[in-house]
Short mmCIF file of C-alpha atoms and ligand atoms in Angstrom, two decimals:
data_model
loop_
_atom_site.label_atom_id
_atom_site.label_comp_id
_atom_site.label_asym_id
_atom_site.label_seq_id
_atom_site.Cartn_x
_atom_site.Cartn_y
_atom_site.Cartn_z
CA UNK A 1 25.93 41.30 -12.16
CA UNK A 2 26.24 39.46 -8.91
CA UNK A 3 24.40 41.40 -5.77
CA UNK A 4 23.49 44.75 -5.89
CA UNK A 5 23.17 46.05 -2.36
CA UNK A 6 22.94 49.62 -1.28
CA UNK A 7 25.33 51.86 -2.61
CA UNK A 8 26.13 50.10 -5.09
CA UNK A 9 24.49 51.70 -8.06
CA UNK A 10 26.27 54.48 -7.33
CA UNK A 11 29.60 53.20 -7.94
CA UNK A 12 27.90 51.61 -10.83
CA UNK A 13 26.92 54.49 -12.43
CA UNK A 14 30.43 56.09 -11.51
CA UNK A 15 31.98 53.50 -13.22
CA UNK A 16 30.06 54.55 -16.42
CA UNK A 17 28.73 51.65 -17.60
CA UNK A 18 25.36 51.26 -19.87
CA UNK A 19 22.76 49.81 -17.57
CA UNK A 20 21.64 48.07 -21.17
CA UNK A 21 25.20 45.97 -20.71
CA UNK A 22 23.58 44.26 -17.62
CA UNK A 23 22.52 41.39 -19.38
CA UNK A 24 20.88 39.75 -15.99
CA UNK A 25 21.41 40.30 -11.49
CA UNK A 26 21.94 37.86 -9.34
CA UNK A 27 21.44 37.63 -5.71
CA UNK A 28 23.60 35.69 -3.27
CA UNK A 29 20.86 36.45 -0.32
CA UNK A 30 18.86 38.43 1.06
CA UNK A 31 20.49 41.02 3.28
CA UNK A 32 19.81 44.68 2.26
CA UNK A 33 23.91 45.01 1.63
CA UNK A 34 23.48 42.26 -0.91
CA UNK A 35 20.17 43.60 -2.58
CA UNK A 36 19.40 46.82 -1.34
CA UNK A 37 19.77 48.57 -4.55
CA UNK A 38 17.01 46.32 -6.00
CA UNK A 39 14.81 49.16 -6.91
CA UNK A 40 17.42 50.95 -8.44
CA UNK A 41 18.74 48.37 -10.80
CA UNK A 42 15.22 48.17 -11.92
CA UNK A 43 14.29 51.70 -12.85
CA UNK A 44 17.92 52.43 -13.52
CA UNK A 45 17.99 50.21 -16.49
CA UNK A 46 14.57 51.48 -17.32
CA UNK A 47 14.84 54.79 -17.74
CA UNK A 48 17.94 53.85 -19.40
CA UNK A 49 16.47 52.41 -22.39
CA UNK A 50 15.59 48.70 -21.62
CA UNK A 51 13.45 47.78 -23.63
CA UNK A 52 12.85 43.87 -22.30
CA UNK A 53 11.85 42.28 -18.82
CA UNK A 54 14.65 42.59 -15.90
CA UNK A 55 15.99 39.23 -15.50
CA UNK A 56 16.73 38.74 -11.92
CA UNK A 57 17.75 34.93 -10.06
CA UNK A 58 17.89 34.19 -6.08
CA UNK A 59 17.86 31.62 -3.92
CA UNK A 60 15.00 29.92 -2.15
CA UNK A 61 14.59 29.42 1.20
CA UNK A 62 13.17 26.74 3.03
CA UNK A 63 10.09 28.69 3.83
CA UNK A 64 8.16 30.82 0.37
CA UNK A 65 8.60 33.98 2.62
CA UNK A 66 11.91 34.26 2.90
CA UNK A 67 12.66 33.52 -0.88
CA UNK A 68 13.92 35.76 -3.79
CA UNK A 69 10.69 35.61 -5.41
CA UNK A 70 8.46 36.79 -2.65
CA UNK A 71 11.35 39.45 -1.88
CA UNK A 72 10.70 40.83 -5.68
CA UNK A 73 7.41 40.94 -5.67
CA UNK A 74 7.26 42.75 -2.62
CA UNK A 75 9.88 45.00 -3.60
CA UNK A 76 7.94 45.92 -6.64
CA UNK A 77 4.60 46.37 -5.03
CA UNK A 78 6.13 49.12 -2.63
CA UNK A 79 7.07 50.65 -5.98
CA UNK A 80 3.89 50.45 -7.36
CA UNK A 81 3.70 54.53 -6.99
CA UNK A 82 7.01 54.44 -9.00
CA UNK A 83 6.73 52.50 -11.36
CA UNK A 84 2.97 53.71 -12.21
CA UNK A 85 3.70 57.37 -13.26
CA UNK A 86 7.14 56.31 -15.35
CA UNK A 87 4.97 54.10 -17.22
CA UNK A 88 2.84 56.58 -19.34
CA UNK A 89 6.04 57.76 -20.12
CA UNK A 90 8.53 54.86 -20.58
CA UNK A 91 7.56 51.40 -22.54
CA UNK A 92 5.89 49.28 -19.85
CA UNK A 93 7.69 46.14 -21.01
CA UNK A 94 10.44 48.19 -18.60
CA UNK A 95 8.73 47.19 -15.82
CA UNK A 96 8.30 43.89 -16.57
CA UNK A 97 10.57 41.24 -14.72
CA UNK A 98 11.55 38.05 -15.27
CA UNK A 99 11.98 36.23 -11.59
CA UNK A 100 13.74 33.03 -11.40
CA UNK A 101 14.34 31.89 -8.18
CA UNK A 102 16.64 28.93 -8.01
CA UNK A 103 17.06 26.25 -5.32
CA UNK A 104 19.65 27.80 -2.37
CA UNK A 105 20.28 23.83 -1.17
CA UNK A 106 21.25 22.38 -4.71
CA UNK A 107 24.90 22.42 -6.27
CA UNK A 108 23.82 23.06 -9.87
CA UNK A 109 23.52 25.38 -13.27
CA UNK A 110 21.16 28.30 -12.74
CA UNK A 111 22.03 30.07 -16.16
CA UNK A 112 23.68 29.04 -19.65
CA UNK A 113 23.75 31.37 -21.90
CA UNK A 114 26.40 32.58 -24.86
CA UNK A 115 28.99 30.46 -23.88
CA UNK A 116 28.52 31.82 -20.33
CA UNK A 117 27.84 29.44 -17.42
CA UNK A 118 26.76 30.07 -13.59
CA UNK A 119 26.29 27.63 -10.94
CA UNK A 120 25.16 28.30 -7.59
CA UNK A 121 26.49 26.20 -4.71
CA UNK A 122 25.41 26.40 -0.72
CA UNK A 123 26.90 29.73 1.43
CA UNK A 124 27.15 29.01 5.29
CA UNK A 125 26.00 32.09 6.44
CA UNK A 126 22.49 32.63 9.00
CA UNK A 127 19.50 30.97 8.09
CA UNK A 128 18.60 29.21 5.17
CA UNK A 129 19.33 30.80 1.09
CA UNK A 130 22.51 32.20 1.49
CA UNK A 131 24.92 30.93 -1.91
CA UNK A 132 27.89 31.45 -3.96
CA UNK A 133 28.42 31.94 -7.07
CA UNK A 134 30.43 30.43 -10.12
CA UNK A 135 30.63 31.82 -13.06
CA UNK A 136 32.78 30.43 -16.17
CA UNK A 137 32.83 31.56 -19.43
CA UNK A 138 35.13 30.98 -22.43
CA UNK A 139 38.12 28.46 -20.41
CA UNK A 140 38.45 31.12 -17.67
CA UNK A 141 36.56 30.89 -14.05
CA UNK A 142 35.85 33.50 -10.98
CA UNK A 143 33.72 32.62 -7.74
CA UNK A 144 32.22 34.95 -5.73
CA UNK A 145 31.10 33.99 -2.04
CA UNK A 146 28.60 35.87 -1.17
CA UNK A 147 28.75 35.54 2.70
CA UNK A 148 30.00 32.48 4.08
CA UNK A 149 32.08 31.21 6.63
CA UNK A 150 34.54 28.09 6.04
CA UNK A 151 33.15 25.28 3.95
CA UNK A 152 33.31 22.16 2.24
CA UNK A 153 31.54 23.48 -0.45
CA UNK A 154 33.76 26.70 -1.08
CA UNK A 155 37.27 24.38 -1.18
CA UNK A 156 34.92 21.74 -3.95
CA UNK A 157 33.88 24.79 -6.26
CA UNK A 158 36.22 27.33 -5.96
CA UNK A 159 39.25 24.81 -6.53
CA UNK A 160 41.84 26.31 -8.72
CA UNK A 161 39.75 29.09 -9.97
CA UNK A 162 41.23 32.06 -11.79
CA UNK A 163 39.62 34.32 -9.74
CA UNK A 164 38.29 34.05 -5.85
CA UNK A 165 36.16 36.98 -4.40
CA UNK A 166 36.01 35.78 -1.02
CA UNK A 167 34.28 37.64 2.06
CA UNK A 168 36.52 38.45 5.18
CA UNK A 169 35.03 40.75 7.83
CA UNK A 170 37.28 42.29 10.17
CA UNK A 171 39.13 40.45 12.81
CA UNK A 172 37.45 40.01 16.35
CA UNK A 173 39.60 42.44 18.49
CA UNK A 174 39.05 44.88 15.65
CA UNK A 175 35.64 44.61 15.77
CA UNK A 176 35.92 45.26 19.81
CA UNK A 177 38.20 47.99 19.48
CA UNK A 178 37.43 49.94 15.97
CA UNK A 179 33.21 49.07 16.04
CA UNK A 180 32.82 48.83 19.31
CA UNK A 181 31.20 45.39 19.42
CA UNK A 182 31.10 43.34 22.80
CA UNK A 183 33.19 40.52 22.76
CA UNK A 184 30.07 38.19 22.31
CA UNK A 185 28.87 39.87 19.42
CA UNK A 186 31.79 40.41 17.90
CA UNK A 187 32.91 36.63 17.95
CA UNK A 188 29.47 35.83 16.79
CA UNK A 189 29.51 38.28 13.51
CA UNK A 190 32.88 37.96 12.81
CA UNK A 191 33.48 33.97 13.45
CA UNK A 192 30.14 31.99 12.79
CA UNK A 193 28.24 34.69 10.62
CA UNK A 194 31.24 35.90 8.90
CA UNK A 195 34.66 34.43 8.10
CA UNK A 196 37.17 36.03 10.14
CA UNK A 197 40.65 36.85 8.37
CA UNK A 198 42.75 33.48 9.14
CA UNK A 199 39.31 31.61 8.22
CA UNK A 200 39.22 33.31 4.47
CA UNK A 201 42.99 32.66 4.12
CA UNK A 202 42.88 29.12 5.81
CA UNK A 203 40.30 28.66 2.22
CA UNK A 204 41.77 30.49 -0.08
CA UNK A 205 44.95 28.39 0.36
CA UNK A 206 42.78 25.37 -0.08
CA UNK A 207 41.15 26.45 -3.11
CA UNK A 208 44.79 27.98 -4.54
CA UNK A 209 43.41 30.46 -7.07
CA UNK A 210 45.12 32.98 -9.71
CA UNK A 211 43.89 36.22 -7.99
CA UNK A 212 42.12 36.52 -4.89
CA UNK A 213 40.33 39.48 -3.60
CA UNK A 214 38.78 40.10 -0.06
CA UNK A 215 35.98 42.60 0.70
CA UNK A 216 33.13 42.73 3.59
CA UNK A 217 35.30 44.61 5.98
CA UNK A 218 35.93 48.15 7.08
CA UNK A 219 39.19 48.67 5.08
CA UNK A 220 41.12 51.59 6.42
CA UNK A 221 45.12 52.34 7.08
CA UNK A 222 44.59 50.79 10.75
CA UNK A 223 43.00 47.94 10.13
CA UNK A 224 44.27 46.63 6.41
CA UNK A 225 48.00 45.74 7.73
CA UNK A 226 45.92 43.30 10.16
CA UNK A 227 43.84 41.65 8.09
CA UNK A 228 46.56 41.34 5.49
CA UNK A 229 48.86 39.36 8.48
CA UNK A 230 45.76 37.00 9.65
CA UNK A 231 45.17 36.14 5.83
CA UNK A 232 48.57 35.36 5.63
CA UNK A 233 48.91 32.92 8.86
CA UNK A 234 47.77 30.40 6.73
CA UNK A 235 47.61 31.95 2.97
CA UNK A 236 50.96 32.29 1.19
CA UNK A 237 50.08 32.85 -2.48
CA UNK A 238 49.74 35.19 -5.06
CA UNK A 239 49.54 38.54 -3.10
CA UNK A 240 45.99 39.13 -2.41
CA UNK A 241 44.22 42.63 -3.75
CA UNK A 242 42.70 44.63 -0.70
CA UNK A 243 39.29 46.08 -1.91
ZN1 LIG B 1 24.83 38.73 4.66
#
């Protein structure tokens, strides 16, 4: 599973599907959108019968502090109350975990399993970790962005793809008028933090894919018919799934 940030379970578990088919989680970054569910996905496919370590990769950073692996095991030592009285009752391999933390700066392979490959690649997002994600498996290919403004990087891996998740957050005057942002902030999160609409379509045109989808924006009846237009100034493809 790539992130799993808050809220997320929930669909998750909506959805219907075993925990136990979770094979391993993957974290883009670290923002609480992107990983907030982390103690969730843990005891979730606990107490749903795992009965082997959690296997969980994230990028570095370029200080120990701000990487995955000091982000899990802090994460699990505020559950210590947790996962201490579920594990006279659970096996305790449950709470095991398995934390491979990968190198955020590095275009490379970060898993290879059953015909199943994923490579990370460098996200342009704040600070140093943020990735995206490639995963290919079997002749067929999807990348995921994770949160990323325009890049080099993105057009290089994502090239022809069958499948491009690709953050967009809303455009600046909607993040004025609908949010309520000032115009600083708003050019800020939604330009140089974020990828603004005609930024994600200006790169998914580049990196022509089967299917595109855009998420990481507030998508409501006055504000998709926008977005959809800016993607389109410079994205004339396959027509792109709203989610
Ligand atoms: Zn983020």
């Amino acid at each position: 599973m790539f992130d799993f940030g808050f809220g997320s379970q929930m669909n998750f578990t909506a959805l219907e599907i075993p925990y136990s088919d979770i094979t391993a989680y993957f974290a883009t970054h670290l923002h609480t959108d992107h990983v907030g569910d982390f103690g969730q996905i843990r005891v979730g496919s606990w107490t749903s019968g795992r009965l082997k370590p959690l296997e969980v990769y994230g990028p570095s950073s370029n200080k120990p502090e701000y990487g995955f692996a000091h982000f899990v095991k802090h994460q699990c030592e505020s559950c210590r109350w947790d996962t201490e009285s579920r594990v006279h009752a659970l096996p305790a391999v449950g709470a095991e975990i398995n934390c491979h933390e990968f190198d955020y700066s590095e275009v490379g392979v970060i898993y290879e399993k059953n015909g199943v490959r994923i490579t990370s690649f460098p996200a342009i997002h704040i600070m140093d970790g943020p990735v995206s994600l490639k995963l290919e498996w079997n002749g067929l290919s999807m990348v995921y962005s994770g949160d990323t403004t325009p890049g080099e990087f993105m057009i290089e891996n994502a090239l022809g793809v069958d499948v491009l998740i690709h953050e967009t957050f809303n455009t600046v005057d909607q993040l004025m008028t609908r949010s309520g942002y000032d115009e600083r902030s708003a050019k800020v999160i939604g330009t140089i933090i974020h990828s603004d609409p005609t930024e994600a379509g200006f790169v998914i045109d580049k990196c022509d894919p089967g299917l595109c989808v855009v998420f990481h924006f507030f998508n409501d009846f006055d504000t998709a018919p926008e977005m959809e237009r800016a993607i389109r100034e410079h994205y004339s493809g396959p027509k792109p799934t709203v989610a």
